GROMACS .gro file of C-alpha atoms in nm:
model
  378
    1MET     CA    1   6.075  -6.836   0.361
    2PHE     CA    2   6.363  -6.788   0.124
    3THR     CA    3   6.161  -6.812  -0.200
    4PHE     CA    4   6.179  -6.587  -0.497
    5GLN     CA    5   5.819  -6.487  -0.446
    6ASN     CA    6   5.887  -6.384  -0.089
    7ILE     CA    7   6.200  -6.191  -0.170
    8TYR     CA    8   6.014  -6.007  -0.456
    9LYS     CA    9   5.722  -5.920  -0.224
   10ALA     CA   10   5.983  -5.777   0.022
   11TYR     CA   11   6.144  -5.580  -0.253
   12LYS     CA   12   5.806  -5.428  -0.351
   13GLN     CA   13   5.753  -5.318   0.007
   14CYS     CA   14   6.105  -5.175   0.038
   15ARG     CA   15   6.052  -4.990  -0.296
   16LYS     CA   16   5.749  -4.815  -0.155
   17HIS     CA   17   5.971  -4.632   0.095
   18LYS     CA   18   6.288  -4.583  -0.111
   19THR     CA   19   6.151  -4.440  -0.442
   20ASN     CA   20   6.420  -4.333  -0.689
   21THR     CA   21   6.713  -4.340  -0.447
   22ILE     CA   22   7.051  -4.415  -0.602
   23ASN     CA   23   7.086  -4.752  -0.437
   24ALA     CA   24   6.734  -4.860  -0.539
   25LEU     CA   25   6.790  -4.749  -0.904
   26GLN     CA   26   7.131  -4.932  -0.906
   27PHE     CA   27   6.961  -5.245  -0.772
   28GLU     CA   28   6.688  -5.224  -1.041
   29GLN     CA   29   6.927  -5.199  -1.332
   30ASN     CA   30   6.956  -5.580  -1.312
   31LEU     CA   31   6.649  -5.639  -1.096
   32LEU     CA   32   6.569  -5.996  -1.172
   33GLU     CA   33   6.935  -6.101  -1.154
   34ASN     CA   34   6.979  -5.928  -0.815
   35LEU     CA   35   6.671  -6.081  -0.677
   36TRP     CA   36   6.774  -6.431  -0.787
   37ASP     CA   37   7.121  -6.371  -0.646
   38LEU     CA   38   6.980  -6.268  -0.313
   39THR     CA   39   6.742  -6.564  -0.302
   40HIS     CA   40   7.022  -6.797  -0.376
   41ALA     CA   41   7.256  -6.638  -0.114
   42LEU     CA   42   6.979  -6.666   0.154
   43GLN     CA   43   6.893  -7.029   0.055
   44GLN     CA   44   7.266  -7.135   0.061
   45LYS     CA   45   7.334  -6.920   0.376
   46THR     CA   46   7.611  -6.728   0.193
   47TYR     CA   47   7.429  -6.401   0.241
   48LYS     CA   48   7.651  -6.129   0.372
   49ILE     CA   49   7.538  -5.780   0.493
   50ASP     CA   50   7.679  -5.515   0.256
   51THR     CA   51   7.850  -5.184   0.334
   52SER     CA   52   7.644  -4.930   0.541
   53ILE     CA   53   7.634  -4.559   0.486
   54CYS     CA   54   7.711  -4.365   0.808
   55PHE     CA   55   7.613  -4.004   0.852
   56LEU     CA   56   7.501  -3.758   1.118
   57THR     CA   57   7.180  -3.574   1.142
   58HIS     CA   58   7.161  -3.238   1.322
   59SER     CA   59   6.785  -3.189   1.381
   60PRO     CA   60   6.671  -3.189   1.647
   61LYS     CA   61   7.000  -3.292   1.786
   62LEU     CA   62   7.330  -3.448   1.664
   63ARG     CA   63   7.271  -3.823   1.608
   64GLU     CA   64   7.454  -4.105   1.432
   65VAL     CA   65   7.271  -4.305   1.165
   66PHE     CA   66   7.388  -4.622   0.982
   67ALA     CA   67   7.177  -4.674   0.664
   68ALA     CA   68   7.174  -5.022   0.518
   69ASP     CA   69   7.234  -5.088   0.147
   70PHE     CA   70   6.914  -5.127  -0.055
   71ARG     CA   71   6.970  -5.502  -0.095
   72ASP     CA   72   6.983  -5.537   0.288
   73ARG     CA   73   6.679  -5.328   0.319
   74VAL     CA   74   6.498  -5.590   0.122
   75VAL     CA   75   6.598  -5.852   0.364
   76HIS     CA   76   6.485  -5.625   0.651
   77HIS     CA   77   6.133  -5.613   0.497
   78LEU     CA   78   6.139  -5.990   0.451
   79VAL     CA   79   6.223  -6.047   0.829
   80VAL     CA   80   5.966  -5.787   0.954
   81GLY     CA   81   5.704  -5.941   0.712
   82GLU     CA   82   5.762  -6.283   0.871
   83LEU     CA   83   5.729  -6.162   1.230
   84GLU     CA   84   5.473  -5.893   1.205
   85ALA     CA   85   5.166  -6.119   1.231
   86LEU     CA   86   5.316  -6.297   1.541
   87TYR     CA   87   5.408  -5.992   1.723
   88GLU     CA   88   5.089  -5.791   1.653
   89ARG     CA   89   4.913  -6.056   1.865
   90LYS     CA   90   5.176  -6.001   2.143
   91PHE     CA   91   5.211  -5.626   2.145
   92ILE     CA   92   4.964  -5.420   2.355
   93TYR     CA   93   4.734  -5.182   2.175
   94ASP     CA   94   4.896  -4.865   2.293
   95VAL     CA   95   5.232  -4.899   2.122
   96TYR     CA   96   5.244  -4.658   1.832
   97ASN     CA   97   5.571  -4.672   1.656
   98ASN     CA   98   5.648  -4.894   1.348
   99ARG     CA   99   5.297  -5.035   1.333
  100LYS     CA  100   5.027  -5.031   1.076
  101ASN     CA  101   4.738  -4.786   1.146
  102LYS     CA  102   4.925  -4.631   1.438
  103GLY     CA  103   5.189  -4.356   1.426
  104THR     CA  104   5.236  -4.024   1.608
  105HIS     CA  105   4.895  -3.871   1.528
  106SER     CA  106   4.715  -4.178   1.675
  107ALA     CA  107   4.934  -4.161   1.981
  108VAL     CA  108   4.864  -3.799   2.037
  109LYS     CA  109   4.491  -3.846   2.001
  110ARG     CA  110   4.502  -4.140   2.245
  111ALA     CA  111   4.687  -3.927   2.496
  112LYS     CA  112   4.427  -3.653   2.480
  113LYS     CA  113   4.149  -3.913   2.533
  114TYR     CA  114   4.331  -4.053   2.849
  115MET     CA  115   4.372  -3.692   2.984
  116LEU     CA  116   4.009  -3.605   2.902
  117SER     CA  117   3.891  -3.918   3.088
  118GLN     CA  118   4.052  -3.804   3.413
  119LYS     CA  119   4.055  -3.419   3.409
  120GLU     CA  120   4.181  -3.384   3.756
  121GLY     CA  121   4.442  -3.667   3.714
  122TYR     CA  122   4.812  -3.686   3.656
  123TYR     CA  123   5.055  -3.805   3.395
  124LEU     CA  124   5.414  -3.944   3.444
  125GLN     CA  125   5.630  -3.900   3.136
  126LEU     CA  126   5.947  -4.106   3.109
  127ASP     CA  127   6.200  -4.196   2.846
  128ILE     CA  128   6.506  -4.423   2.844
  129LYS     CA  129   6.865  -4.306   2.831
  130GLY     CA  130   7.051  -4.382   2.510
  131PHE     CA  131   6.789  -4.630   2.427
  132PHE     CA  132   6.917  -4.782   2.080
  133TYR     CA  133   7.276  -4.786   2.205
  134ASN     CA  134   7.198  -4.974   2.523
  135LEU     CA  135   6.978  -5.253   2.379
  136ASP     CA  136   7.145  -5.581   2.473
  137LYS     CA  137   7.181  -5.806   2.168
  138HIS     CA  138   7.183  -6.126   2.365
  139ILE     CA  139   6.852  -6.024   2.548
  140LEU     CA  140   6.701  -5.929   2.221
  141PHE     CA  141   6.788  -6.246   2.044
  142LYS     CA  142   6.679  -6.462   2.348
  143THR     CA  143   6.338  -6.280   2.346
  144LEU     CA  144   6.293  -6.349   1.974
  145LEU     CA  145   6.391  -6.715   2.029
  146ASP     CA  146   6.154  -6.766   2.319
  147ASP     CA  147   5.874  -6.623   2.109
  148ILE     CA  148   5.952  -6.785   1.775
  149GLU     CA  149   6.020  -7.150   1.892
  150PRO     CA  150   5.679  -7.231   2.040
  151SER     CA  151   5.504  -7.045   1.751
  152ARG     CA  152   5.343  -7.173   1.438
  153LEU     CA  153   5.586  -6.985   1.208
  154LYS     CA  154   5.723  -7.202   0.932
  155ASP     CA  155   6.091  -7.230   0.849
  156LYS     CA  156   6.197  -7.128   1.206
  157SER     CA  157   6.564  -7.233   1.162
  158ASN     CA  158   6.619  -7.008   0.865
  159LEU     CA  159   6.447  -6.722   1.028
  160LEU     CA  160   6.648  -6.750   1.344
  161TRP     CA  161   6.973  -6.781   1.135
  162LEU     CA  162   6.889  -6.459   0.958
  163LEU     CA  163   6.786  -6.272   1.279
  164HIS     CA  164   7.116  -6.369   1.450
  165LYS     CA  165   7.312  -6.238   1.142
  166ILE     CA  166   7.128  -5.905   1.144
  167ILE     CA  167   7.124  -5.850   1.518
  168PHE     CA  168   7.492  -5.928   1.581
  169HIS     CA  169   7.618  -5.762   1.267
  170ASP     CA  170   7.856  -5.471   1.344
  171PRO     CA  171   7.815  -5.191   1.092
  172THR     CA  172   8.115  -5.006   1.215
  173LYS     CA  173   8.340  -5.277   1.046
  174ASP     CA  174   8.209  -5.189   0.700
  175TYR     CA  175   8.084  -4.842   0.614
  176VAL     CA  176   8.128  -4.538   0.410
  177PHE     CA  177   8.097  -4.200   0.593
  178LYS     CA  178   7.913  -3.922   0.429
  179GLY     CA  179   7.993  -3.571   0.562
  180ASN     CA  180   8.262  -3.435   0.784
  181LYS     CA  181   8.393  -3.731   0.988
  182LYS     CA  182   8.543  -3.499   1.243
  183ASN     CA  183   8.190  -3.434   1.376
  184LEU     CA  184   8.192  -3.787   1.509
  185ASP     CA  185   8.403  -3.662   1.795
  186LYS     CA  186   8.119  -3.429   1.904
  187LEU     CA  187   7.909  -3.740   1.994
  188PRO     CA  188   7.922  -3.859   2.353
  189ASP     CA  189   8.087  -4.206   2.390
  190HIS     CA  190   7.752  -4.366   2.486
  191LYS     CA  191   7.583  -4.236   2.181
  192THR     CA  192   7.792  -4.392   1.894
  193LEU     CA  193   7.825  -4.753   1.790
  194PHE     CA  194   8.192  -4.692   1.746
  195LYS     CA  195   8.257  -4.672   2.127
  196ILE     CA  196   7.995  -4.883   2.292
  197PRO     CA  197   8.049  -5.265   2.375
  198LYS     CA  198   7.984  -5.479   2.058
  199THR     CA  199   7.725  -5.676   2.244
  200LYS     CA  200   7.500  -5.364   2.265
  201GLY     CA  201   7.332  -5.131   2.033
  202LEU     CA  202   7.134  -5.131   1.709
  203PRO     CA  203   7.186  -4.889   1.423
  204ILE     CA  204   6.941  -4.603   1.405
  205GLY     CA  205   6.787  -4.591   1.048
  206ASN     CA  206   6.705  -4.955   0.976
  207LEU     CA  207   6.351  -5.104   0.971
  208THR     CA  208   6.460  -5.398   1.178
  209SER     CA  209   6.595  -5.175   1.452
  210GLN     CA  210   6.264  -4.999   1.479
  211PHE     CA  211   6.080  -5.337   1.498
  212PHE     CA  212   6.320  -5.497   1.737
  213ALA     CA  213   6.273  -5.206   1.972
  214ASN     CA  214   5.907  -5.305   2.011
  215VAL     CA  215   6.004  -5.673   2.064
  216TYR     CA  216   6.255  -5.570   2.321
  217MET     CA  217   6.008  -5.354   2.516
  218SER     CA  218   5.697  -5.574   2.473
  219ARG     CA  219   5.744  -5.763   2.807
  220PHE     CA  220   5.790  -5.422   2.973
  221ASP     CA  221   5.463  -5.295   2.825
  222HIS     CA  222   5.270  -5.589   2.972
  223PHE     CA  223   5.443  -5.521   3.309
  224VAL     CA  224   5.315  -5.169   3.326
  225LYS     CA  225   4.963  -5.282   3.226
  226ARG     CA  226   4.928  -5.600   3.432
  227GLU     CA  227   5.164  -5.571   3.725
  228LEU     CA  228   5.146  -5.203   3.789
  229LYS     CA  229   4.778  -5.188   3.685
  230ILE     CA  230   4.802  -4.882   3.492
  231LYS     CA  231   4.508  -4.848   3.232
  232GLY     CA  232   4.628  -4.531   3.069
  233TYR     CA  233   4.961  -4.604   2.916
  234ILE     CA  234   5.112  -4.503   2.576
  235ARG     CA  235   5.461  -4.576   2.436
  236TYR     CA  236   5.634  -4.454   2.133
  237VAL     CA  237   5.982  -4.611   2.099
  238ASP     CA  238   6.152  -4.512   2.428
  239ASP     CA  239   5.909  -4.232   2.516
  240PHE     CA  240   5.625  -4.338   2.728
  241VAL     CA  241   5.351  -4.182   2.933
  242LEU     CA  242   5.139  -4.319   3.232
  243PHE     CA  243   4.808  -4.163   3.319
  244ASP     CA  244   4.640  -4.217   3.658
  245PRO     CA  245   4.423  -4.021   3.907
  246SER     CA  246   4.674  -4.085   4.189
  247LYS     CA  247   4.995  -3.894   4.205
  248LYS     CA  248   5.138  -4.133   4.476
  249LYS     CA  249   5.075  -4.428   4.256
  250LEU     CA  250   5.269  -4.283   3.965
  251GLU     CA  251   5.556  -4.192   4.207
  252LYS     CA  252   5.559  -4.563   4.305
  253CYS     CA  253   5.545  -4.669   3.944
  254LYS     CA  254   5.850  -4.468   3.860
  255GLU     CA  255   6.053  -4.658   4.111
  256GLU     CA  256   5.923  -4.995   3.999
  257ILE     CA  257   5.977  -4.913   3.630
  258GLY     CA  258   6.341  -4.809   3.704
  259LEU     CA  259   6.417  -5.136   3.875
  260TYR     CA  260   6.240  -5.345   3.602
  261LEU     CA  261   6.433  -5.183   3.318
  262LYS     CA  262   6.765  -5.219   3.495
  263GLU     CA  263   6.716  -5.578   3.612
  264HIS     CA  264   6.550  -5.725   3.304
  265LEU     CA  265   6.651  -5.516   3.009
  266GLY     CA  266   6.975  -5.346   3.120
  267LEU     CA  267   6.830  -4.996   3.060
  268ARG     CA  268   6.811  -4.678   3.267
  269LEU     CA  269   6.554  -4.397   3.271
  270ARG     CA  270   6.667  -4.052   3.200
  271GLU     CA  271   6.662  -3.817   3.503
  272ASP     CA  272   6.436  -3.541   3.347
  273SER     CA  273   6.102  -3.728   3.413
  274ARG     CA  274   5.776  -3.529   3.440
  275LEU     CA  275   5.508  -3.583   3.694
  276ARG     CA  276   5.228  -3.325   3.645
  277LYS     CA  277   4.870  -3.249   3.637
  278SER     CA  278   4.695  -3.339   3.306
  279THR     CA  279   4.564  -2.978   3.289
  280GLN     CA  280   4.924  -2.844   3.274
  281GLY     CA  281   4.966  -3.003   2.930
  282LEU     CA  282   5.182  -3.279   2.795
  283ASP     CA  283   5.485  -3.217   2.560
  284PHE     CA  284   5.477  -3.537   2.343
  285LEU     CA  285   5.578  -3.622   1.994
  286GLY     CA  286   5.593  -3.254   1.865
  287TYR     CA  287   5.255  -3.147   2.019
  288ILE     CA  288   5.142  -2.987   2.332
  289ILE     CA  289   4.842  -3.188   2.449
  290ARG     CA  290   4.576  -3.074   2.698
  291PRO     CA  291   4.248  -3.249   2.785
  292HIS     CA  292   4.041  -3.027   2.550
  293TYR     CA  293   4.287  -2.930   2.271
  294ILE     CA  294   4.614  -3.005   2.100
  295LEU     CA  295   4.871  -2.753   1.979
  296VAL     CA  296   5.180  -2.787   1.749
  297ARG     CA  297   5.503  -2.744   1.950
  298LYS     CA  298   5.674  -2.412   1.901
  299ARG     CA  299   6.005  -2.579   1.813
  300VAL     CA  300   5.839  -2.767   1.535
  301VAL     CA  301   5.713  -2.436   1.384
  302HIS     CA  302   6.048  -2.254   1.428
  303ASN     CA  303   6.231  -2.542   1.261
  304TYR     CA  304   6.011  -2.532   0.972
  305LYS     CA  305   6.032  -2.153   0.933
  306ALA     CA  306   6.410  -2.182   0.942
  307LYS     CA  307   6.416  -2.448   0.663
  308LYS     CA  308   6.176  -2.235   0.461
  309ALA     CA  309   6.385  -1.929   0.505
  310LYS     CA  310   6.705  -2.116   0.407
  311TYR     CA  311   6.533  -2.255   0.094
  312LEU     CA  312   6.406  -1.917  -0.024
  313ASP     CA  313   6.751  -1.769   0.047
  314ASP     CA  314   6.920  -2.034  -0.164
  315TYR     CA  315   6.652  -1.980  -0.436
  316GLU     CA  316   6.745  -1.608  -0.450
  317LYS     CA  317   7.123  -1.676  -0.455
  318GLN     CA  318   7.094  -1.933  -0.730
  319LYS     CA  319   6.845  -1.719  -0.929
  320GLY     CA  320   6.593  -1.983  -0.944
  321ASN     CA  321   6.826  -2.254  -1.075
  322MET     CA  322   6.756  -2.497  -0.798
  323SER     CA  323   6.825  -2.867  -0.853
  324LEU     CA  324   6.538  -3.111  -0.867
  325VAL     CA  325   6.683  -3.285  -0.557
  326GLU     CA  326   6.667  -2.957  -0.368
  327ILE     CA  327   6.320  -2.889  -0.475
  328LYS     CA  328   6.206  -3.235  -0.363
  329GLN     CA  329   6.375  -3.200  -0.035
  330PHE     CA  330   6.179  -2.881   0.039
  331LEU     CA  331   5.857  -3.022  -0.088
  332SER     CA  332   5.917  -3.321   0.144
  333VAL     CA  333   5.976  -3.084   0.438
  334GLN     CA  334   5.674  -2.877   0.356
  335ALA     CA  335   5.445  -3.201   0.322
  336SER     CA  336   5.573  -3.321   0.658
  337PHE     CA  337   5.496  -2.996   0.833
  338ALA     CA  338   5.146  -2.975   0.672
  339SER     CA  339   5.071  -3.332   0.784
  340HIS     CA  340   5.189  -3.250   1.139
  341CYS     CA  341   4.968  -2.948   1.153
  342LYS     CA  342   4.646  -3.091   0.985
  343HIS     CA  343   4.564  -3.300   1.270
  344VAL     CA  344   4.544  -3.002   1.507
  345PRO     CA  345   4.241  -2.765   1.507
  346ASP     CA  346   4.309  -2.393   1.465
  347ARG     CA  347   4.300  -2.248   1.822
  348ARG     CA  348   4.377  -1.875   1.776
  349ASP     CA  349   4.219  -1.799   2.111
  350LYS     CA  350   4.455  -2.033   2.278
  351CYS     CA  351   4.787  -1.976   2.101
  352PRO     CA  352   4.835  -1.719   1.828
  353TRP     CA  353   5.165  -1.868   1.701
  354GLY     CA  354   4.961  -2.203   1.656
  355ALA     CA  355   4.717  -2.014   1.425
  356ASN     CA  356   5.009  -1.857   1.231
  357SER     CA  357   5.151  -2.193   1.178
  358PHE     CA  358   4.844  -2.308   0.979
  359ASN     CA  359   4.833  -1.985   0.776
  360LEU     CA  360   5.209  -2.056   0.700
  361THR     CA  361   5.132  -2.406   0.559
  362HIS     CA  362   4.891  -2.257   0.302
  363LYS     CA  363   5.113  -1.965   0.215
  364VAL     CA  364   5.444  -2.145   0.169
  365GLY     CA  365   5.516  -2.305  -0.150
  366ARG     CA  366   5.214  -2.181  -0.335
  367LEU     CA  367   5.307  -2.281  -0.686
  368ASP     CA  368   5.296  -2.078  -1.001
  369GLU     CA  369   5.074  -2.252  -1.250
  370THR     CA  370   5.320  -2.181  -1.532
  371ASN     CA  371   5.614  -2.313  -1.342
  372PRO     CA  372   5.552  -2.586  -1.081
  373PHE     CA  373   5.892  -2.522  -0.924
  374ASP     CA  374   5.879  -2.145  -0.892
  375TYR     CA  375   5.869  -2.050  -0.520
  376SER     CA  376   5.966  -1.687  -0.579
  377ARG     CA  377   5.608  -1.581  -0.491
  378ALA     CA  378   5.588  -1.775  -0.168
   0.00000   0.00000   0.00000
């Protein structure tokens, strides 16, 4: 497992997702030396997790993020690369986060398919309270141990050693905060790694945390499918939906799900669950899904318009002298919004603001041919 070839492969995977970040560029200044040092540290078990960067995001809500150093991200890709094949055989089909050929758009299309197959049916939408902050590290490691030991994976002892180091690492002991640290006080105690028990919680922002979330919930997914006998079921991280023709069955499922999560995983459901007819529409992953069509959620459009307005305002104030970083940030926002919209057909007859959102994606950021960074005509 801890070969230079494997470390280099993990680095290449990591580089795809972290192009030209400062940490990536610094690591690459002495690339071969850094890769050999990392290989040696893992082989000798002297590897130590480096300083994390802690910051707060404000959209759609205030959230704490711990971002690992680039070197540690390479290790995360190494771990996930080792485990992916094993768990792809264990995960049910309808889990859509952090998996190849899945994602939000596939989840939304699948939800529409389930709704269309039972037009007069119901859906039960649930999510878990403070999901990442309530994941029990001991339960997670025991789950991994139980799955890895009987498997055909090679170098199990090294893999388990590294998994233990990552899972039980406390990023609050070694971090650099970016932004106004006073804003941490605005976070509820149950939504920050600084105030929860050290045996719980995984840092939002790391590849391993996303992957471990699926490992942690995998037995629950099988419980819903096999024990509760729910054919129509979709999960994206901690947000999941059950589809069934019987309202009473879904009501019963909610009770059993609550008990299972509490007894087996130490988790609790949020109180704002939704049990509705499929024809009323499902608000899921930034879309409004109905049996016959899909719309972009209003909040997604409004957030994009606000970001666009801010960018154009900054452009005017700076008289066009925007930094390359600022330009790339807006291009990223624009590309993300366009991607979100392109999977939805234009339904002017159903929702005018939805149609406007499509026109907006074509109008915003129309580049001047003589100056590719001139947005003054947008």
